[in-house]
XYZ file of C-alpha atoms in Angstrom:
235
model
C -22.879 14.795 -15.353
C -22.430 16.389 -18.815
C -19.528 18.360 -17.995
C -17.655 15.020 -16.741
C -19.217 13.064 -19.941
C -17.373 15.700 -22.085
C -14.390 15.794 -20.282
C -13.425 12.342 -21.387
C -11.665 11.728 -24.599
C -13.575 8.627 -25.807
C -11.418 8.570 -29.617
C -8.374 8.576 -27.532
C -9.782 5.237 -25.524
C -8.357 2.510 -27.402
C -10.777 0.117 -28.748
C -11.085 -2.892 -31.677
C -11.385 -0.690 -35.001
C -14.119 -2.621 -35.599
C -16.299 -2.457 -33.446
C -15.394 0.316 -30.594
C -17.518 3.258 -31.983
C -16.228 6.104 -29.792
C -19.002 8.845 -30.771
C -21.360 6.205 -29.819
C -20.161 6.209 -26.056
C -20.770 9.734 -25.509
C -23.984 10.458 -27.162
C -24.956 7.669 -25.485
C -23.933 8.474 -21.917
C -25.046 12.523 -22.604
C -28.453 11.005 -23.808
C -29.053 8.790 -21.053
C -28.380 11.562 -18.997
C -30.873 13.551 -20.037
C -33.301 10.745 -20.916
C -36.407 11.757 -19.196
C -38.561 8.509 -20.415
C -38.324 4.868 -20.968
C -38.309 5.403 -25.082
C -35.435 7.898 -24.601
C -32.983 5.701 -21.870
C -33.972 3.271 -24.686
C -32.835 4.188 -27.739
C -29.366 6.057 -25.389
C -28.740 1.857 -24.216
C -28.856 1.428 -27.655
C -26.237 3.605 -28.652
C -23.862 2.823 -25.293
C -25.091 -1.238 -26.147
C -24.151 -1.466 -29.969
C -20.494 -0.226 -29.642
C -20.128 2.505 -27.584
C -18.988 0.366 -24.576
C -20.173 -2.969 -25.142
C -21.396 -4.573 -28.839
C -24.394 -6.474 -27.296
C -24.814 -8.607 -30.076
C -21.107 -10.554 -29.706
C -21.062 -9.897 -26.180
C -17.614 -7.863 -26.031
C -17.016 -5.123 -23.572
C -14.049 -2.310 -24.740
C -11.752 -0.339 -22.358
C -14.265 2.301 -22.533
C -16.566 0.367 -20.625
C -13.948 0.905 -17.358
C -13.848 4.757 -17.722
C -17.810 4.925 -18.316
C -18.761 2.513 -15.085
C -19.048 5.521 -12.995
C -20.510 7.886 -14.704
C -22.952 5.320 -15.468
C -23.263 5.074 -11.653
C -23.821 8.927 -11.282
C -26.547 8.244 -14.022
C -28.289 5.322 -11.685
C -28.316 7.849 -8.539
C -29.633 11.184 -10.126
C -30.694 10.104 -13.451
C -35.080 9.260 -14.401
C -35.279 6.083 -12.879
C -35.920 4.610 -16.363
C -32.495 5.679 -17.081
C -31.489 4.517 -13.305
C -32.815 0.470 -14.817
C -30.826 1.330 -18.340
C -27.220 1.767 -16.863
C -27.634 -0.823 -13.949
C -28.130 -2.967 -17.249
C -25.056 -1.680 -19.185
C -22.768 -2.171 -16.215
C -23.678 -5.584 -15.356
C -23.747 -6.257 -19.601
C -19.653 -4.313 -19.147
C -18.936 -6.926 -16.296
C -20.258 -9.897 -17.474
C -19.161 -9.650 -21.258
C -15.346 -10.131 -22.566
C -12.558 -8.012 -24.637
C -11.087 -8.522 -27.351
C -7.441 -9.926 -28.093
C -5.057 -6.412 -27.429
C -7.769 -4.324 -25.898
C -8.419 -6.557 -22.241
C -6.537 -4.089 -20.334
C -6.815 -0.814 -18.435
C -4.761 1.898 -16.491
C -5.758 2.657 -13.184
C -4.651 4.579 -9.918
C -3.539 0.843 -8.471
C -1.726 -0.812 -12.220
C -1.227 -0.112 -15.318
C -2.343 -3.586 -16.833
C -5.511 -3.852 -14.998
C -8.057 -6.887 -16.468
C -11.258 -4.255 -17.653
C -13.905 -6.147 -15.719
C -11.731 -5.947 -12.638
C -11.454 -2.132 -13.118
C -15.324 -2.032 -13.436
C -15.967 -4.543 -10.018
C -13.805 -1.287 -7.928
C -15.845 0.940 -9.584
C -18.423 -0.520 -7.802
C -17.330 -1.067 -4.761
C -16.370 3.010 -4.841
C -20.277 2.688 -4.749
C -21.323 0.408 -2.366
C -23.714 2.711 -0.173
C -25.821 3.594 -3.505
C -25.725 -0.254 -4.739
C -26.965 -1.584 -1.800
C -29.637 1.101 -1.422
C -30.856 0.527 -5.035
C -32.509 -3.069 -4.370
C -32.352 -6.530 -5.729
C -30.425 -5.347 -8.775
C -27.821 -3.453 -6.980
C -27.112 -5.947 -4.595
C -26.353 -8.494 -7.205
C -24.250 -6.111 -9.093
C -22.221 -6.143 -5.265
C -21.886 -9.781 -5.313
C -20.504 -10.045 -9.214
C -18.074 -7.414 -8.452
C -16.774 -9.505 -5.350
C -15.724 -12.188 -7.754
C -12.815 -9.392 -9.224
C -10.728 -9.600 -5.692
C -7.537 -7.512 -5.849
C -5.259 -8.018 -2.511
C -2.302 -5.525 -2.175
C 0.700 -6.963 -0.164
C 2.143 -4.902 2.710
C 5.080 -7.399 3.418
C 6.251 -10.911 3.097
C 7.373 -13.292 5.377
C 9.286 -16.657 4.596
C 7.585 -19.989 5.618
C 9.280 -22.771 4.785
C 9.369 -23.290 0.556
C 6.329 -20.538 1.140
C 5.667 -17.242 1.247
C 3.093 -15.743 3.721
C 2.041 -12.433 2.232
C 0.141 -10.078 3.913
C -1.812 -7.166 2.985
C -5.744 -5.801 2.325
C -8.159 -8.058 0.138
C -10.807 -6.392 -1.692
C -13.710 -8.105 -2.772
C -14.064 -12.204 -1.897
C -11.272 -14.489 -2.573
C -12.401 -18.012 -2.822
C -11.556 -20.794 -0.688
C -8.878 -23.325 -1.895
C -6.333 -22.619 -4.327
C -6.281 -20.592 -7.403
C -3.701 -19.307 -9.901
C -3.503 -15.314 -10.033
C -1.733 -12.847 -11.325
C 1.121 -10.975 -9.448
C 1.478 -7.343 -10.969
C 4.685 -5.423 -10.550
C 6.138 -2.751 -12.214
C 3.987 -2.705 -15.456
C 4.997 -6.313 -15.384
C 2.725 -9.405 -15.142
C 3.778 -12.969 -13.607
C 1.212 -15.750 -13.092
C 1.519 -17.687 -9.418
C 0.248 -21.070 -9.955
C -0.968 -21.604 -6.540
C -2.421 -18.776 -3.846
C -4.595 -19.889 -1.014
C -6.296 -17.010 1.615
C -4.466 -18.306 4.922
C -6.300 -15.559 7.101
C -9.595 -13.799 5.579
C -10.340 -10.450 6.726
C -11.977 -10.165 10.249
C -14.590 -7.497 12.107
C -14.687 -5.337 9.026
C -11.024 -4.900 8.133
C -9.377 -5.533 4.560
C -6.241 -6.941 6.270
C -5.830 -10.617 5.199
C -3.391 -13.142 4.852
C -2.629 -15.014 1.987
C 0.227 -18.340 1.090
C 2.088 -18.211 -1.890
C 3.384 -21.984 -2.693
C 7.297 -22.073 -3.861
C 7.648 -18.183 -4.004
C 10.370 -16.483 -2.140
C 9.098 -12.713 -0.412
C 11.744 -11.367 -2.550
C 9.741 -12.506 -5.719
C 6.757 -10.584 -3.636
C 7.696 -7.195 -3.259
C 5.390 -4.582 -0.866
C 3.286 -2.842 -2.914
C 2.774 -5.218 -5.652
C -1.083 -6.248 -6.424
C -2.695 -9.653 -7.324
C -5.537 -10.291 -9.776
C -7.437 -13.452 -10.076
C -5.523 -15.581 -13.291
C -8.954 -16.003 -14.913
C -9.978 -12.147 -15.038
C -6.834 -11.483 -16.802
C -7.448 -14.873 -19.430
C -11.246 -13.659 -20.363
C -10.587 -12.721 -24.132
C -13.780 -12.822 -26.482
């Protein structure tokens, strides 16, 4: 866990300048790491909770928060179980808490522009199996992270003034009709109104979703939707 705590370059994260505290992040994650009692995963919260990842005290999460969710995670599984109750804490504190204006966004392996506590929620799903087997408090950390959905279209089909796009859902997409955001190409577009025609059956992530007033050629394969309201969340 060290080795991969070190490997990041947390000054190179960017971060509000007055707040983000990047030296805080990793002594904080290589502490907790180590911490071997509750007074030690104490006072390394402290350090990750008063800037390193999240400042606590105004509720604000920073980009750093994304990269750190799974290390955090690594920390929960083989970590003292002290430590194990610490980052459960900091990653639910990371989801739950919002960025500030210019620092709301992260890159990731599916968009450049990615809303941070979205980025966190796939995190977690990457860790369902240990989640689930970690009780009450893992579970729960599941069902927040459903709320991020993120549906990838495979290919469009007209339907009257509609589009029926379909593709894989991740996470829970809400019955009725919500606004989201439509990511392509490093760009951003907001879709006033999405609805989930077909949900995903027996297990699968394929799922069917209407677009109102949106040609498939304004939905090309490959681009990736984001619930509107993860991407408005600005502290």
């Amino acid at each position: 866990m060290l080795d991969a705590i070190d490997a990041v370059d947390w000054g190179a994260i960017p971060g509000h300048p007055d707040w983000y505290e990047p030296a805080r992040a990793a002594r904080g994650l290589r502490a907790l790491a180590d911490a071997a009692n509750l007074v030690e995963a104490a006072e390394a919260s402290s350090l990750l909770g008063g800037g390193g990842i999240v400042h606590g005290h105004s509720a604000s999460v920073f980009p750093a928060a994304a990269v750190a969710t799974p290390l955090l995670l690594d920390i929960a599984e083989q970590g003292h179980p002290a430590a194990r109750d610490a980052a459960l804490g900091l990653v639910d504190e990371a989801l739950s808490s919002y960025p500030h204006r210019e620092y709301t966004r992260v890159t990731t392996s599916y968009g450049t522009t990615v809303p941070i506590c979205c980025a966190i929620a796939h995190q977690l799903r990457a860790r369902t199996a240990l989640l689930a087997g970690l009780g009450k408090r893992g579970r729960a950390l599941l069902a927040d992270a459903a709320e991020h959905w993120r549906f990838e279209i495979r290919e469009c089909v007209a339907d009257t003034n509609d589009t029926a796009a379909f593709g894989t859902l991740v996470g829970c997409l809400p019955g009725g009709v919500h606004a989201v955001e439509l990511h392509v190409g490093g760009g951003i577009a907001v879709l006033d109104e999405v609805a989930l025609e077909y949900p995903p059956m027996d297990g699968s992530l394929e799922a069917c979703l209407r677009v109102t007033g949106r040609r498939p050629a304004e939905l090309p394969p490959g681009a990736v939707l984001f619930p509107a309201e993860c991407g408005e969340r600005v502290h």
